[in-house]
Short mmCIF file of C-alpha atoms and ligand atoms in Angstrom, two decimals:
data_model
loop_
_atom_site.label_atom_id
_atom_site.label_comp_id
_atom_site.label_asym_id
_atom_site.label_seq_id
_atom_site.Cartn_x
_atom_site.Cartn_y
_atom_site.Cartn_z
CA UNK A 23 -24.81 -31.76 7.88
CA UNK A 24 -22.01 -29.37 8.55
CA UNK A 25 -18.70 -29.87 6.95
CA UNK A 26 -15.43 -28.06 7.22
CA UNK A 27 -12.96 -28.45 4.54
CA UNK A 28 -9.22 -27.95 4.20
CA UNK A 29 -7.66 -27.80 0.79
CA UNK A 30 -4.63 -29.97 1.49
CA UNK A 31 -6.07 -32.93 -0.39
CA UNK A 32 -7.08 -30.78 -3.30
CA UNK A 33 -3.64 -29.27 -3.46
CA UNK A 34 -1.92 -32.63 -3.29
CA UNK A 35 -4.03 -33.73 -6.21
CA UNK A 36 -2.85 -30.72 -8.14
CA UNK A 37 -6.28 -29.15 -8.29
CA UNK A 38 -6.37 -25.44 -8.94
CA UNK A 39 -9.73 -24.72 -7.35
CA UNK A 40 -9.73 -22.78 -4.12
CA UNK A 41 -13.33 -21.87 -3.83
CA UNK A 42 -16.31 -22.10 -1.58
CA UNK A 43 -18.93 -21.38 -4.18
CA UNK A 44 -20.25 -22.31 -7.52
CA UNK A 45 -18.08 -21.29 -10.40
CA UNK A 46 -15.54 -18.86 -11.73
CA UNK A 47 -11.83 -18.39 -11.79
CA UNK A 48 -9.95 -18.87 -8.59
CA UNK A 49 -6.44 -18.68 -7.31
CA UNK A 50 -3.84 -20.89 -8.79
CA UNK A 51 -2.32 -22.96 -6.00
CA UNK A 52 0.45 -24.86 -7.70
CA UNK A 53 3.66 -25.18 -5.76
CA UNK A 54 6.26 -22.52 -6.26
CA UNK A 55 9.94 -22.73 -7.08
CA UNK A 56 12.79 -24.08 -5.02
CA UNK A 57 13.67 -20.79 -3.41
CA UNK A 58 11.79 -18.30 -1.36
CA UNK A 59 8.56 -18.59 0.51
CA UNK A 60 6.47 -21.73 0.18
CA UNK A 61 3.12 -22.04 -1.53
CA UNK A 62 2.01 -25.59 -0.83
CA UNK A 63 1.02 -25.19 2.82
CA UNK A 64 -0.99 -22.04 2.35
CA UNK A 65 -4.31 -23.57 3.24
CA UNK A 66 -7.02 -21.57 4.95
CA UNK A 67 -9.83 -23.19 6.89
CA UNK A 68 -13.01 -23.08 4.89
CA UNK A 69 -16.74 -23.19 5.50
CA UNK A 70 -19.40 -24.39 3.08
CA UNK A 71 -21.56 -21.45 2.02
CA UNK A 72 -24.65 -23.61 2.62
CA UNK A 73 -23.82 -23.59 6.33
CA UNK A 74 -24.39 -19.83 6.48
CA UNK A 75 -28.13 -19.32 6.70
CA UNK A 76 -29.49 -17.01 4.03
CA UNK A 77 -26.17 -16.37 2.30
CA UNK A 78 -26.61 -15.00 -1.21
CA UNK A 79 -24.23 -14.09 -3.99
CA UNK A 80 -24.05 -10.84 -5.92
CA UNK A 81 -21.93 -9.65 -8.80
CA UNK A 82 -20.55 -6.20 -9.53
CA UNK A 83 -22.20 -4.63 -12.58
CA UNK A 84 -20.25 -5.38 -15.74
CA UNK A 85 -19.68 -1.75 -16.68
CA UNK A 86 -15.90 -1.42 -16.43
CA UNK A 87 -13.39 -0.73 -19.18
CA UNK A 88 -12.85 -4.50 -19.51
CA UNK A 89 -15.25 -7.46 -19.12
CA UNK A 90 -15.71 -8.24 -15.45
CA UNK A 91 -17.11 -11.23 -13.60
CA UNK A 92 -16.75 -10.29 -9.96
CA UNK A 93 -18.87 -12.17 -7.45
CA UNK A 94 -19.05 -11.66 -3.73
CA UNK A 95 -21.14 -13.13 -0.92
CA UNK A 96 -23.89 -11.20 0.80
CA UNK A 97 -24.26 -12.33 4.38
CA UNK A 98 -27.42 -11.39 6.28
CA UNK A 99 -26.77 -8.77 9.01
CA UNK A 100 -23.14 -8.25 7.95
CA UNK A 101 -23.80 -5.03 6.04
CA UNK A 102 -20.38 -3.47 6.65
CA UNK A 103 -18.64 -6.60 5.34
CA UNK A 104 -20.87 -6.88 2.28
CA UNK A 105 -20.13 -3.24 1.44
CA UNK A 106 -16.42 -3.70 2.06
CA UNK A 107 -16.25 -6.67 -0.31
CA UNK A 108 -18.01 -4.80 -3.12
CA UNK A 109 -15.80 -1.76 -2.54
CA UNK A 110 -12.59 -3.82 -2.40
CA UNK A 111 -13.43 -5.55 -5.67
CA UNK A 112 -14.34 -2.27 -7.33
CA UNK A 113 -11.01 -0.75 -6.18
CA UNK A 114 -9.13 -3.82 -7.34
CA UNK A 115 -10.64 -3.57 -10.83
CA UNK A 116 -9.94 0.18 -11.02
CA UNK A 117 -6.40 -0.51 -9.87
CA UNK A 118 -5.89 -3.25 -12.47
CA UNK A 119 -7.28 -1.29 -15.40
CA UNK A 120 -5.31 1.81 -14.39
CA UNK A 121 -1.92 0.12 -14.09
CA UNK A 122 -2.32 -2.37 -16.95
CA UNK A 123 -2.70 -0.77 -20.38
CA UNK A 124 -3.20 -4.25 -21.87
CA UNK A 125 -6.01 -5.18 -19.44
CA UNK A 126 -8.41 -7.63 -21.02
CA UNK A 127 -10.65 -8.96 -18.29
CA UNK A 128 -11.12 -9.53 -14.58
CA UNK A 129 -12.69 -12.42 -12.72
CA UNK A 130 -13.02 -13.16 -9.06
CA UNK A 131 -14.45 -15.76 -6.76
CA UNK A 132 -14.78 -16.10 -3.02
CA UNK A 133 -14.77 -18.47 -0.10
CA UNK A 134 -15.76 -18.27 3.54
CA UNK A 135 -12.70 -18.87 5.74
CA UNK A 136 -14.48 -18.78 9.09
CA UNK A 137 -17.99 -18.28 10.47
CA UNK A 138 -18.45 -18.64 14.21
CA UNK A 139 -18.46 -16.58 17.43
CA UNK A 140 -19.94 -13.58 15.63
CA UNK A 141 -16.98 -13.54 13.24
CA UNK A 142 -16.93 -14.06 9.49
CA UNK A 143 -13.89 -14.15 7.19
CA UNK A 144 -14.20 -13.92 3.41
CA UNK A 145 -11.36 -14.50 0.99
CA UNK A 146 -11.65 -13.04 -2.49
CA UNK A 147 -9.41 -14.60 -5.14
CA UNK A 148 -9.05 -12.75 -8.40
CA UNK A 149 -7.52 -13.18 -11.80
CA UNK A 150 -6.43 -10.24 -13.90
CA UNK A 151 -6.19 -11.02 -17.59
CA UNK A 152 -3.81 -8.99 -19.70
CA UNK A 153 -2.12 -9.34 -23.06
CA UNK A 154 0.92 -10.82 -21.33
CA UNK A 155 -1.00 -13.47 -19.44
CA UNK A 156 -2.84 -13.86 -16.19
CA UNK A 157 -2.01 -12.53 -12.78
CA UNK A 158 -3.68 -13.89 -9.67
CA UNK A 159 -4.04 -12.60 -6.16
CA UNK A 160 -6.32 -12.46 -3.20
CA UNK A 161 -7.45 -10.46 -0.24
CA UNK A 162 -9.27 -11.51 2.91
CA UNK A 163 -11.68 -9.35 4.88
CA UNK A 164 -13.21 -9.95 8.28
CA UNK A 165 -16.41 -9.00 10.07
CA UNK A 166 -17.00 -8.64 13.79
CA UNK A 167 -20.66 -8.68 14.86
CA UNK A 168 -19.71 -7.31 18.28
CA UNK A 169 -18.82 -3.97 16.73
CA UNK A 170 -20.53 -4.23 13.35
CA UNK A 171 -17.20 -3.40 11.69
CA UNK A 172 -15.53 -4.79 8.63
CA UNK A 173 -11.82 -5.35 9.28
CA UNK A 174 -8.74 -5.66 7.10
CA UNK A 175 -6.56 -8.73 7.50
CA UNK A 176 -3.94 -6.75 9.40
CA UNK A 177 -6.57 -6.00 12.07
CA UNK A 178 -6.22 -9.63 13.15
CA UNK A 179 -3.05 -8.26 14.75
CA UNK A 180 -2.92 -6.05 17.83
CA UNK A 181 -1.02 -3.20 16.20
CA UNK A 182 1.86 -2.04 14.02
CA UNK A 183 4.51 -3.55 16.31
CA UNK A 184 2.83 -6.93 16.04
CA UNK A 185 2.70 -6.60 12.23
CA UNK A 186 6.42 -5.83 12.28
CA UNK A 187 7.00 -8.91 14.46
CA UNK A 188 4.96 -11.02 12.04
CA UNK A 189 6.96 -9.61 9.14
CA UNK A 190 10.14 -10.75 10.94
CA UNK A 191 8.69 -14.26 11.38
CA UNK A 192 7.79 -14.41 7.68
CA UNK A 193 11.25 -13.10 6.80
CA UNK A 194 12.79 -15.90 8.88
CA UNK A 195 10.95 -18.44 6.71
CA UNK A 196 12.11 -16.78 3.52
CA UNK A 197 15.31 -18.01 1.95
CA UNK A 198 15.00 -16.42 -1.43
CA UNK A 199 15.01 -13.01 -2.97
CA UNK A 200 12.31 -11.61 -0.75
CA UNK A 201 14.68 -11.53 2.18
CA UNK A 202 17.63 -10.23 0.23
CA UNK A 203 16.10 -7.21 -1.44
CA UNK A 204 13.89 -5.92 1.34
CA UNK A 205 10.72 -6.75 -0.54
CA UNK A 206 9.00 -7.95 2.62
CA UNK A 207 7.69 -4.93 4.52
CA UNK A 208 4.98 -4.59 7.18
CA UNK A 209 2.51 -2.74 4.95
CA UNK A 210 -1.18 -3.30 4.31
CA UNK A 211 -0.51 -3.60 0.58
CA UNK A 212 1.31 -6.88 1.25
CA UNK A 213 -0.49 -8.25 4.29
CA UNK A 214 -3.99 -7.99 2.86
CA UNK A 215 -4.81 -11.69 2.92
CA UNK A 216 -4.49 -13.49 6.25
CA UNK A 217 -6.61 -16.16 7.87
CA UNK A 218 -6.14 -19.31 9.94
CA UNK A 219 -5.96 -22.97 9.05
CA UNK A 220 -7.87 -25.78 10.80
CA UNK A 221 -5.17 -25.96 13.49
CA UNK A 222 -5.35 -22.26 14.29
CA UNK A 223 -2.03 -21.47 12.60
CA UNK A 224 -1.93 -18.02 11.00
CA UNK A 225 -1.66 -18.28 7.22
CA UNK A 226 -0.25 -15.32 5.30
CA UNK A 227 -0.44 -15.21 1.53
CA UNK A 228 1.10 -12.83 -0.98
CA UNK A 229 -0.06 -12.36 -4.56
CA UNK A 230 1.81 -13.91 -7.45
CA UNK A 231 4.68 -11.65 -8.55
CA UNK A 232 4.08 -9.31 -5.63
CA UNK A 233 7.39 -9.98 -3.90
CA UNK A 234 9.43 -10.89 -6.94
CA UNK A 235 8.57 -10.94 -10.64
CA UNK A 236 9.70 -14.55 -10.88
CA UNK A 237 7.06 -15.68 -8.37
CA UNK A 238 4.45 -16.86 -10.82
CA UNK A 239 2.41 -18.36 -8.01
CA UNK A 240 1.34 -16.94 -4.72
CA UNK A 241 3.76 -17.23 -1.82
CA UNK A 242 3.36 -16.85 1.89
CA UNK A 243 3.99 -18.35 5.27
CA UNK A 244 2.32 -20.40 7.97
CA UNK A 245 2.93 -19.12 11.50
CA UNK A 246 2.38 -21.74 14.21
CA UNK A 247 -0.65 -21.12 16.37
CA UNK A 248 1.45 -20.59 19.50
CA UNK A 249 3.77 -18.11 17.75
CA UNK A 250 0.84 -16.21 16.26
CA UNK A 251 -1.23 -16.02 19.46
CA UNK A 252 0.78 -13.24 21.21
CA UNK A 253 0.51 -11.05 18.10
CA UNK A 254 -3.26 -11.20 17.75
CA UNK A 255 -5.86 -8.55 18.51
CA UNK A 256 -9.07 -9.49 20.29
CA UNK A 257 -10.63 -9.88 16.85
CA UNK A 258 -7.71 -12.08 15.81
CA UNK A 259 -8.00 -14.29 18.87
CA UNK A 260 -11.70 -14.79 18.28
CA UNK A 261 -11.13 -15.37 14.56
CA UNK A 262 -8.48 -17.98 15.39
CA UNK A 263 -11.00 -19.82 17.58
CA UNK A 264 -13.77 -19.41 15.00
CA UNK A 265 -11.56 -20.95 12.32
CA UNK A 266 -11.36 -24.17 14.32
CA UNK A 267 -15.07 -24.57 14.94
CA UNK A 268 -17.57 -26.73 13.11
CA UNK A 269 -20.25 -24.64 11.45
CA UNK A 270 -23.89 -25.38 10.82
CA UNK A 271 -26.78 -23.01 10.30
CA UNK A 272 -24.63 -19.97 11.14
CA UNK A 273 -26.47 -16.70 11.61
CA UNK A 274 -25.51 -13.22 12.78
CA UNK A 275 -27.50 -10.90 14.97
CA UNK A 276 -27.98 -7.41 13.69
CA UNK A 277 -25.03 -5.24 14.72
CA UNK A 278 -25.66 -2.90 17.61
CA UNK A 279 -23.74 0.18 16.49
CA UNK A 280 -23.52 -0.21 12.72
CA UNK A 281 -19.72 -0.27 12.52
CA UNK A 282 -19.13 3.42 11.92
CA UNK A 283 -15.97 3.65 13.99
CA UNK A 284 -12.65 4.08 12.23
CA UNK A 285 -9.81 2.38 14.04
CA UNK A 286 -6.10 2.46 13.22
CA UNK A 287 -5.25 -0.27 10.73
CA UNK A 288 -1.88 -2.01 11.14
CA UNK A 289 0.17 -1.59 7.97
CA UNK A 290 -1.51 1.66 6.98
CA UNK A 291 1.26 3.99 8.01
CA UNK A 292 -0.71 7.22 8.28
CA UNK A 293 -2.53 5.54 11.16
CA UNK A 294 0.68 4.76 13.01
CA UNK A 295 3.40 7.25 12.21
CA UNK A 296 4.01 9.73 14.99
CA UNK A 297 2.43 13.09 14.46
CA UNK A 298 4.69 16.11 14.24
CA UNK A 299 3.15 19.38 15.39
CA UNK A 300 4.68 22.03 13.14
CA UNK A 301 2.16 24.66 14.33
CA UNK A 302 4.02 25.11 17.64
CA UNK A 303 6.07 28.29 17.75
CA UNK A 304 9.01 26.41 19.24
CA UNK A 305 9.06 23.76 16.51
CA UNK A 306 11.14 24.48 13.41
CA UNK A 307 9.93 22.03 10.77
CA UNK A 308 11.53 21.40 7.42
CA UNK A 309 10.40 18.98 4.68
CA UNK A 310 13.05 17.23 2.63
CA UNK A 311 11.63 16.04 -0.69
CA UNK A 312 13.21 13.64 -3.16
CA UNK A 313 11.94 13.43 -6.75
CA UNK A 314 12.14 11.11 -9.74
CA UNK A 315 13.00 7.91 -7.81
CA UNK A 316 13.21 5.40 -6.40
CA UNK A 317 16.74 4.96 -7.68
CA UNK A 318 19.46 2.38 -7.18
CA UNK A 319 20.83 4.22 -4.13
CA UNK A 320 17.51 5.09 -2.50
CA UNK A 321 17.88 2.21 0.01
CA UNK A 322 21.13 3.82 1.17
CA UNK A 323 19.31 7.14 1.55
CA UNK A 324 16.63 5.35 3.61
CA UNK A 325 19.36 3.99 5.89
CA UNK A 326 20.63 7.54 6.44
CA UNK A 327 17.17 8.96 7.11
CA UNK A 328 16.53 6.13 9.59
CA UNK A 329 19.76 6.93 11.40
CA UNK A 330 18.54 10.49 12.01
CA UNK A 331 14.92 9.44 12.50
CA UNK A 332 14.06 11.90 9.74
CA UNK A 333 10.84 11.37 7.80
CA UNK A 334 10.94 12.69 4.22
CA UNK A 335 8.70 12.81 1.16
CA UNK A 336 9.35 10.97 -2.10
CA UNK A 337 7.68 12.09 -5.34
CA UNK A 338 8.03 9.02 -7.49
CA UNK A 339 7.42 8.30 -11.15
CA UNK A 340 5.55 5.31 -12.56
CA UNK A 341 8.62 4.11 -14.45
CA UNK A 342 10.83 3.99 -11.38
CA UNK A 343 8.10 2.49 -9.16
CA UNK A 344 7.87 -0.33 -11.72
CA UNK A 345 11.61 -0.84 -11.45
CA UNK A 346 11.99 -0.64 -7.66
CA UNK A 347 8.61 -1.54 -6.10
CA UNK A 348 10.28 -2.95 -2.98
CA UNK A 349 11.89 0.42 -2.29
CA UNK A 350 8.48 2.11 -2.46
CA UNK A 351 7.16 -0.32 0.17
CA UNK A 352 10.21 0.11 2.33
CA UNK A 353 10.10 3.92 2.26
CA UNK A 354 6.41 3.85 3.17
CA UNK A 355 6.93 1.26 5.91
CA UNK A 356 9.66 3.44 7.45
CA UNK A 357 7.30 6.39 7.79
CA UNK A 358 8.10 8.39 4.66
CA UNK A 359 5.39 9.89 2.51
CA UNK A 360 5.00 8.76 -1.10
CA UNK A 361 3.73 11.32 -3.60
CA UNK A 362 2.79 11.11 -7.28
CA UNK A 363 5.26 12.52 -9.85
CA UNK A 364 3.52 11.19 -13.04
CA UNK A 365 4.39 8.11 -15.06
CA UNK A 366 6.83 9.57 -17.56
CA UNK A 367 7.77 12.99 -16.20
CA UNK A 368 6.32 15.17 -18.98
CA UNK A 369 5.61 18.88 -18.77
CA UNK A 370 1.94 18.50 -17.85
CA UNK A 371 1.06 21.95 -19.21
CA UNK A 372 1.62 20.58 -22.72
CA UNK A 373 -1.11 17.95 -22.25
CA UNK A 374 -4.89 18.12 -22.40
CA UNK A 375 -7.08 16.99 -19.54
CA UNK A 376 -7.14 13.34 -20.64
CA UNK A 377 -3.37 13.39 -21.04
CA UNK A 378 -2.82 14.77 -17.55
CA UNK A 379 -5.16 12.17 -16.11
CA UNK A 380 -3.33 9.37 -17.96
CA UNK A 381 -0.07 10.54 -16.38
CA UNK A 382 -1.39 10.81 -12.82
CA UNK A 383 -4.17 8.26 -12.25
CA UNK A 384 -2.07 5.10 -12.87
CA UNK A 385 0.63 6.25 -10.45
CA UNK A 386 -1.94 6.68 -7.68
CA UNK A 387 -2.88 3.06 -8.29
CA UNK A 388 0.73 1.85 -8.47
CA UNK A 389 1.35 3.41 -5.08
CA UNK A 390 -1.82 1.88 -3.68
CA UNK A 391 -0.77 -1.52 -5.02
CA UNK A 392 2.59 -1.36 -3.27
CA UNK A 393 1.56 0.27 -0.02
CA UNK A 394 -2.18 -0.15 0.44
CA UNK A 395 -2.70 3.63 0.57
CA UNK A 396 -3.52 6.17 -2.11
CA UNK A 397 -1.27 9.27 -2.12
CA UNK A 398 -2.69 12.73 -1.35
CA UNK A 399 0.20 14.73 -2.86
CA UNK A 400 1.55 15.21 -6.35
CA UNK A 401 4.40 17.29 -7.70
CA UNK A 402 4.16 18.43 -11.32
CA UNK A 403 7.42 17.76 -13.20
CA UNK A 404 9.48 20.96 -13.63
CA UNK A 405 7.00 22.66 -11.30
CA UNK A 406 4.94 23.29 -14.43
CA UNK A 407 1.23 23.54 -13.73
CA UNK A 408 -1.92 25.23 -14.98
CA UNK A 409 -5.69 25.11 -14.42
CA UNK A 410 -6.06 21.76 -16.17
CA UNK A 411 -3.38 20.19 -13.99
CA UNK A 412 -5.07 21.70 -10.92
CA UNK A 413 -8.48 20.35 -11.93
CA UNK A 414 -7.27 16.82 -12.62
CA UNK A 415 -5.21 16.82 -9.42
CA UNK A 416 -8.25 17.94 -7.47
CA UNK A 417 -10.38 15.18 -9.04
CA UNK A 418 -7.74 12.61 -8.08
CA UNK A 419 -7.49 13.87 -4.48
CA UNK A 420 -3.98 15.29 -4.95
CA UNK A 421 -2.63 18.59 -3.61
CA UNK A 422 0.11 20.12 -5.77
CA UNK A 423 3.36 20.42 -3.85
CA UNK A 424 6.08 22.69 -5.18
CA UNK A 425 9.05 23.96 -3.17
CA UNK A 426 10.72 27.10 -1.94
CA UNK A 427 14.29 25.79 -1.75
CA UNK A 428 15.86 24.32 -4.89
CA UNK A 429 19.21 22.60 -4.36
CA UNK A 430 19.71 22.34 -8.14
CA UNK A 431 21.26 18.97 -7.44
CA UNK A 432 20.56 17.81 -11.00
CA UNK A 433 22.90 20.53 -12.27
CA UNK A 434 25.68 20.51 -9.71
CA UNK A 435 26.62 16.91 -9.09
CA UNK A 436 28.66 17.85 -6.06
CA UNK A 437 27.60 16.66 -2.62
CA UNK A 438 29.11 19.64 -0.79
CA UNK A 439 27.38 22.22 -2.98
CA UNK A 440 24.05 20.36 -2.71
CA UNK A 441 24.34 20.10 1.07
CA UNK A 442 25.25 23.77 1.40
CA UNK A 443 22.27 24.93 -0.69
CA UNK A 444 19.88 22.83 1.41
CA UNK A 445 21.38 24.12 4.66
CA UNK A 446 21.47 27.76 3.50
CA UNK A 447 17.88 27.56 2.23
CA UNK A 448 16.45 25.92 5.32
CA UNK A 449 13.99 27.97 7.34
CA UNK A 450 10.95 26.97 9.37
CA UNK A 451 8.29 25.65 6.99
CA UNK A 452 10.65 25.15 4.03
CA UNK A 453 10.10 22.51 1.37
CA UNK A 454 13.49 21.53 -0.03
CA UNK A 455 13.77 19.99 -3.51
CA UNK A 456 16.27 17.20 -4.18
CA UNK A 457 16.49 14.09 -6.39
CA UNK A 458 17.36 10.67 -4.98
CA UNK A 459 18.35 9.39 -8.43
CA UNK A 460 21.64 11.28 -8.12
CA UNK A 461 24.39 9.64 -6.08
CA UNK A 462 25.82 13.04 -5.15
CA UNK A 463 22.49 13.90 -3.52
CA UNK A 464 22.47 10.65 -1.54
CA UNK A 465 26.01 11.58 -0.46
CA UNK A 466 24.89 15.08 0.54
CA UNK A 467 22.10 14.01 2.87
CA UNK A 468 24.16 12.97 5.94
CA UNK A 469 25.64 16.47 6.31
CA UNK A 470 22.24 18.11 5.69
CA UNK A 471 20.70 16.00 8.46
CA UNK A 472 23.66 16.57 10.75
CA UNK A 473 23.70 20.34 10.35
CA UNK A 474 19.94 20.94 10.44
CA UNK A 475 19.59 18.68 13.48
CA UNK A 476 22.24 20.77 15.17
CA UNK A 477 20.30 23.92 14.27
CA UNK A 478 17.27 22.48 16.04
CA UNK A 479 15.16 21.56 13.02
CA UNK A 480 12.48 18.88 13.11
CA UNK A 481 12.17 16.82 9.93
CA UNK A 482 8.62 16.22 8.75
CA UNK A 483 6.85 14.78 5.76
CA UNK A 484 5.04 17.33 3.64
CA UNK A 485 1.67 16.21 5.01
CA UNK A 486 2.95 16.29 8.59
CA UNK A 487 4.21 19.83 8.02
CA UNK A 488 1.28 21.24 6.06
CA UNK A 489 -1.46 19.37 7.88
CA UNK A 490 -4.52 18.51 5.83
CA UNK A 491 -4.04 19.78 2.29
CA UNK A 492 -6.69 20.77 -0.24
CA UNK A 493 -6.71 18.65 -3.44
CA UNK A 494 -5.76 20.75 -6.46
CA UNK A 495 -4.28 23.58 -4.36
CA UNK A 496 -0.66 24.68 -4.82
CA UNK A 497 1.73 24.69 -1.86
CA UNK A 498 5.30 26.02 -1.83
CA UNK A 499 6.09 25.97 1.89
CA UNK A 500 4.37 26.25 5.24
CA UNK A 501 3.23 29.56 6.67
CA UNK A 502 4.69 31.88 4.04
CA UNK A 503 3.25 33.70 1.06
CA UNK A 504 3.41 31.44 -1.96
CA UNK A 505 6.29 32.15 -4.27
CA UNK A 506 6.68 30.76 -7.76
CA UNK A 507 9.59 28.33 -7.75
CA UNK A 508 12.50 28.73 -10.09
CA UNK A 509 11.77 25.78 -12.31
CA UNK A 510 14.75 23.75 -13.28
CA UNK A 511 14.71 21.42 -16.27
CA UNK A 512 15.06 18.36 -14.06
CA UNK A 513 12.72 19.10 -11.17
NI1 LIG B 615 11.09 15.49 -11.40
#
């Protein structure tokens, strides 16, 4: 006998279980506070695992730095999905242990949110246990038997514009802090768990504390079926229909093409930002870089960059990402590149290999947590690097980005002087060093953009300007012999 189940009754009864399978820790679904996005209506459609023929359960090996109980379903003929789930859990655990020094344990459980029309949706709910308590969250992945591909939740939507439109709809439902501080951004890191309810409404859920530290429970939004429909991709439309179907004895045919194709993923900005071709002789590219932030005035800087349609690169530290995570998401969502500038800004050449790794690896994971993407660039504090720094950077997939124009904005807190140094130093291929933690630098940027635009420069992120970079390699600028930078004490 097939049975589809909503969780409304369970929620009303105050139950905390949100699970389609046997045991384990699952998402906490208590109602949230008075303000902000709701929690109580965040109910996905659900399918009994028994109604998927041959479904089995596997667990990741318990060989992480902390005890792990991470189960995931294995669905016959959905190889790409099964692999994706194992990989997503593995990444999640690595992320948790890297960003949480007090990590104690990790548990996860799963449920099937839809299984019909050659479509399967699987929601993974996890609990991270640390010294300061538990933190819950979830992600939902999809499978399309027509292509054999596993899909992220944002692929339910037709593209980046539709994700931006959805973000606006969610924003309209938000009355609390999320709206005020720009925490809601159309990035994969936020929109990683979406599915439909029994009525075909699109349900979006955000992890506890993801939008605001005071959100101890998950938050999210329910977008009416009719409002969601115009935003959906073909996969999304079929998933919406599948979510409303009764399921019994579901099976999948073997995929025809094995799902090898990589498609652009909404919310993963490198897939959507416009490419800048700095190799053309008639294109004068320059890369503005801002270190040590985000800072209190970085949002103002982002407004200015948006006004001039000027992408930039931000090398951010772990401490400041912790303080202004919403600014990291916003910068990324607006097409800027986020690079790794260590947790605590030490001189990395004074550290051994383990020390360098401890400074860099967690920041990669912090950036992935906020944006959904791992950075490919790092900048060593003070420009200080050596073979050990190069080796660890290479192992972490990070090219080392220095600069050939130093505005010395940390020393001269004078917007006119800073602007003049940037303008005087600009040349095709230049990487210009600034710091967005200084108000005088934020004040200098409008005239830099104005003047360099007038001189015919194209602004590019470092990766747009350099093209594909080699992890571990040092870069000072584009298309010029490498020059050692004049290291300042506050680079
Ligand atoms: Ni710095």
